[in-house]
Amino acid sequence: FLGSFIGTAVGDALGAPFEGYYRVGLDEIETVAERLPVLTYTDDTHMMLGVAESLLRCQGFDGEDMARTFVRNYEDEPYRGYGPGPPRIFRMIRDGVPWDEAAGRLYHGGSFGNGSAMRVAPVGVFYRDNPETLRDVACASSQITHAHPLGKEGAALQAYAIALATVRSPSSDLDRAEFLSRL
């Protein structure tokens, strides 16, 4: 389980210098990794930690708690590379807009970006044995910042992939075709 969190954080930190690039070669990533004295994680990992905090504190999904956790974490560390949308959503929530309405108001139908998929690893781990609840929670947790159906479905797919990865035997070889067919 911890591997999904560490993998997300390391991938985030290694990928941060390339955000917005269309394609990056492994040699470019290795060069950056060798030159950076310290890897720093971004808003993606920061929000993933918020998802985990809220799920553990509430022993399940509580949208209000998760949204307030995002707000509090952002206010504590606003330098994590948040784009322009989330801080505006967080201010709206802090000012009383319901957590499940703020993103839709800001983006008129909701952002369909990948931000909620980037932070969803804890949902995949927490609900790994309950695919229906996993999907519902992935979509609901996405609603806080990415209310468009495409953003929600991307988060649900990512959470399910993480759930599948966490329940498979670590000693077995990964059959990619079979894994993809289960998604």
Tab-separated table of C-alpha atoms in Angstrom:
chain	number	residue	atom	x	y	z
A	1	PHE	CA	0.000	0.000	0.000
A	2	LEU	CA	2.769	2.379	0.933
A	3	GLY	CA	4.316	1.764	-2.475
A	4	SER	CA	1.391	3.463	-4.218
A	5	PHE	CA	1.944	6.601	-2.136
A	6	ILE	CA	5.719	6.580	-2.533
A	7	GLY	CA	5.434	5.833	-6.244
A	8	THR	CA	3.015	8.718	-6.693
A	9	ALA	CA	5.236	11.135	-4.765
A	10	VAL	CA	8.451	10.108	-6.536
A	11	GLY	CA	6.777	10.204	-9.952
A	12	ASP	CA	5.375	13.628	-9.118
A	13	ALA	CA	8.743	14.977	-7.980
A	14	LEU	CA	10.591	13.545	-10.996
A	15	GLY	CA	7.917	14.731	-13.393
A	16	ALA	CA	7.479	18.232	-11.965
A	17	PRO	CA	10.239	19.811	-14.092
A	18	PHE	CA	8.491	18.495	-17.209
A	19	GLU	CA	4.926	19.566	-16.472
A	20	GLY	CA	3.267	20.661	-19.688
A	21	TYR	CA	5.692	18.783	-21.948
A	22	TYR	CA	4.115	16.522	-24.531
A	23	ARG	CA	6.726	13.768	-24.311
A	24	VAL	CA	9.902	13.283	-22.273
A	25	GLY	CA	12.552	10.619	-22.711
A	26	LEU	CA	13.915	8.557	-19.850
A	27	ASP	CA	17.378	10.032	-20.445
A	28	GLU	CA	15.993	13.543	-19.832
A	29	ILE	CA	14.386	12.440	-16.571
A	30	GLU	CA	17.608	10.758	-15.445
A	31	THR	CA	19.609	13.909	-16.232
A	32	VAL	CA	17.285	16.086	-14.157
A	33	ALA	CA	17.213	13.553	-11.307
A	34	GLU	CA	21.015	13.475	-11.181
A	35	ARG	CA	21.301	17.274	-11.138
A	36	LEU	CA	18.682	18.025	-8.511
A	37	PRO	CA	20.084	17.818	-4.979
A	38	VAL	CA	16.575	17.354	-3.561
A	39	LEU	CA	13.365	16.273	-5.212
A	40	THR	CA	10.334	18.322	-4.200
A	41	TYR	CA	6.764	17.164	-4.550
A	42	THR	CA	3.996	19.342	-5.961
A	43	ASP	CA	0.339	20.046	-5.336
A	44	ASP	CA	-0.501	16.607	-6.746
A	45	THR	CA	1.210	14.772	-3.887
A	46	HIS	CA	0.125	17.432	-1.404
A	47	MET	CA	-3.502	16.790	-2.313
A	48	MET	CA	-2.967	13.013	-2.339
A	49	LEU	CA	-1.797	13.307	1.254
A	50	GLY	CA	-4.957	15.303	1.999
A	51	VAL	CA	-7.102	12.522	0.531
A	52	ALA	CA	-5.339	9.978	2.758
A	53	GLU	CA	-5.616	12.212	5.842
A	54	SER	CA	-9.349	12.644	5.380
A	55	LEU	CA	-10.102	8.985	4.578
A	56	LEU	CA	-8.202	7.855	7.660
A	57	ARG	CA	-9.617	10.509	9.978
A	58	CYS	CA	-13.216	9.842	8.890
A	59	GLN	CA	-12.764	6.098	8.291
A	60	GLY	CA	-14.199	6.659	4.832
A	61	PHE	CA	-15.215	9.438	2.500
A	62	ASP	CA	-16.601	12.680	3.890
A	63	GLY	CA	-16.660	15.335	1.183
A	64	GLU	CA	-16.830	18.277	3.551
A	65	ASP	CA	-13.885	16.994	5.579
A	66	MET	CA	-11.811	16.249	2.487
A	67	ALA	CA	-12.511	19.681	1.006
A	68	ARG	CA	-11.623	21.394	4.291
A	69	THR	CA	-8.437	19.306	4.448
A	70	PHE	CA	-7.483	20.525	0.968
A	71	VAL	CA	-8.153	24.123	2.041
A	72	ARG	CA	-6.111	23.786	5.230
A	73	ASN	CA	-3.205	22.039	3.509
A	74	TYR	CA	-3.140	24.645	0.746
A	75	GLU	CA	-3.121	27.480	3.273
A	76	ASP	CA	-0.244	25.781	5.124
A	77	GLU	CA	1.847	25.198	1.965
A	78	PRO	CA	0.623	27.323	-0.963
A	79	TYR	CA	4.010	27.062	-2.711
A	80	ARG	CA	3.468	23.502	-3.952
A	81	GLY	CA	2.712	24.586	-7.521
A	82	TYR	CA	-1.064	24.835	-7.437
A	83	GLY	CA	-2.548	26.101	-10.677
A	84	PRO	CA	-4.938	29.051	-10.658
A	85	GLY	CA	-8.142	27.014	-10.222
A	86	PRO	CA	-7.712	25.129	-6.942
A	87	PRO	CA	-6.863	28.192	-4.818
A	88	ARG	CA	-9.995	29.901	-6.138
A	89	ILE	CA	-12.067	26.808	-5.366
A	90	PHE	CA	-10.531	26.600	-1.894
A	91	ARG	CA	-11.420	30.247	-1.198
A	92	MET	CA	-14.983	29.589	-2.328
A	93	ILE	CA	-15.244	26.589	0.007
A	94	ARG	CA	-13.685	28.535	2.872
A	95	ASP	CA	-16.232	31.297	2.233
A	96	GLY	CA	-19.177	28.900	2.457
A	97	VAL	CA	-19.786	27.518	-1.028
A	98	PRO	CA	-20.660	23.811	-0.671
A	99	TRP	CA	-17.717	21.523	-1.477
A	100	ASP	CA	-19.625	19.753	-4.225
A	101	GLU	CA	-20.647	22.984	-5.999
A	102	ALA	CA	-17.527	25.166	-6.008
A	103	ALA	CA	-15.690	23.585	-8.965
A	104	GLY	CA	-18.816	23.538	-11.108
A	105	ARG	CA	-19.391	27.221	-10.418
A	106	LEU	CA	-15.831	28.120	-11.322
A	107	TYR	CA	-15.612	26.040	-14.489
A	108	HIS	CA	-19.265	25.993	-15.671
A	109	GLY	CA	-19.628	22.245	-15.828
A	110	GLY	CA	-16.404	21.406	-14.091
A	111	SER	CA	-12.771	21.014	-15.016
A	112	PHE	CA	-11.999	17.783	-16.831
A	113	GLY	CA	-8.263	17.940	-16.175
A	114	ASN	CA	-6.231	15.155	-14.607
A	115	GLY	CA	-5.696	16.695	-11.157
A	116	SER	CA	-8.107	14.413	-9.354
A	117	ALA	CA	-6.547	11.337	-10.983
A	118	MET	CA	-3.139	12.504	-9.725
A	119	ARG	CA	-4.293	12.458	-6.102
A	120	VAL	CA	-6.583	9.415	-6.040
A	121	ALA	CA	-4.135	6.673	-4.918
A	122	PRO	CA	-5.503	6.558	-1.342
A	123	VAL	CA	-9.011	5.896	-2.680
A	124	GLY	CA	-7.709	2.908	-4.646
A	125	VAL	CA	-5.978	1.550	-1.563
A	126	PHE	CA	-8.769	2.292	0.926
A	127	TYR	CA	-11.559	0.804	-1.220
A	128	ARG	CA	-9.531	-1.894	-3.010
A	129	ASP	CA	-12.022	-4.622	-2.014
A	130	ASN	CA	-15.152	-2.698	-2.998
A	131	PRO	CA	-15.048	-1.584	-6.656
A	132	GLU	CA	-18.506	0.027	-6.643
A	133	THR	CA	-17.778	2.181	-3.609
A	134	LEU	CA	-14.300	2.888	-4.993
A	135	ARG	CA	-15.831	4.347	-8.158
A	136	ASP	CA	-18.377	6.414	-6.227
A	137	VAL	CA	-15.731	7.803	-3.861
A	138	ALA	CA	-13.247	8.506	-6.659
A	139	CYS	CA	-15.925	10.497	-8.489
A	140	ALA	CA	-17.117	12.284	-5.345
A	141	SER	CA	-13.579	13.196	-4.274
A	142	SER	CA	-12.959	14.489	-7.789
A	143	GLN	CA	-16.039	16.711	-7.533
A	144	ILE	CA	-14.192	18.996	-5.114
A	145	THR	CA	-11.938	20.400	-7.870
A	146	HIS	CA	-12.740	18.519	-11.107
A	147	ALA	CA	-16.506	18.265	-11.526
A	148	HIS	CA	-16.638	17.377	-15.231
A	149	PRO	CA	-17.596	13.735	-15.922
A	150	LEU	CA	-14.315	13.147	-17.799
A	151	GLY	CA	-12.280	14.309	-14.797
A	152	LYS	CA	-14.311	12.053	-12.530
A	153	GLU	CA	-14.029	9.014	-14.787
A	154	GLY	CA	-10.273	9.510	-15.117
A	155	ALA	CA	-9.963	9.531	-11.337
A	156	ALA	CA	-12.136	6.416	-11.025
A	157	LEU	CA	-10.082	4.550	-13.636
A	158	GLN	CA	-6.810	5.492	-11.927
A	159	ALA	CA	-8.168	4.464	-8.506
A	160	TYR	CA	-9.283	1.115	-9.897
A	161	ALA	CA	-5.873	0.514	-11.499
A	162	ILE	CA	-4.265	1.175	-8.118
A	163	ALA	CA	-6.718	-1.174	-6.415
A	164	LEU	CA	-5.906	-3.936	-8.913
A	165	ALA	CA	-2.181	-3.386	-8.430
A	166	THR	CA	-2.425	-3.530	-4.637
A	167	VAL	CA	-4.330	-6.817	-4.501
A	168	ARG	CA	-2.171	-8.752	-6.949
A	169	SER	CA	0.604	-10.999	-5.737
A	170	PRO	CA	3.905	-9.096	-5.772
A	171	SER	CA	5.781	-12.229	-6.791
A	172	SER	CA	3.725	-12.832	-9.935
A	173	ASP	CA	4.617	-11.380	-13.312
A	174	LEU	CA	2.295	-8.654	-14.526
A	175	ASP	CA	0.240	-9.729	-17.509
A	176	ARG	CA	-0.336	-6.314	-19.088
A	177	ALA	CA	-3.100	-7.413	-21.430
A	178	GLU	CA	-5.023	-9.101	-18.622
A	179	PHE	CA	-4.506	-6.102	-16.312
A	180	LEU	CA	-5.779	-3.685	-18.968
A	181	SER	CA	-8.753	-5.905	-19.770
A	182	ARG	CA	-9.806	-5.736	-16.101
A	183	LEU	CA	-9.850	-1.950	-16.240
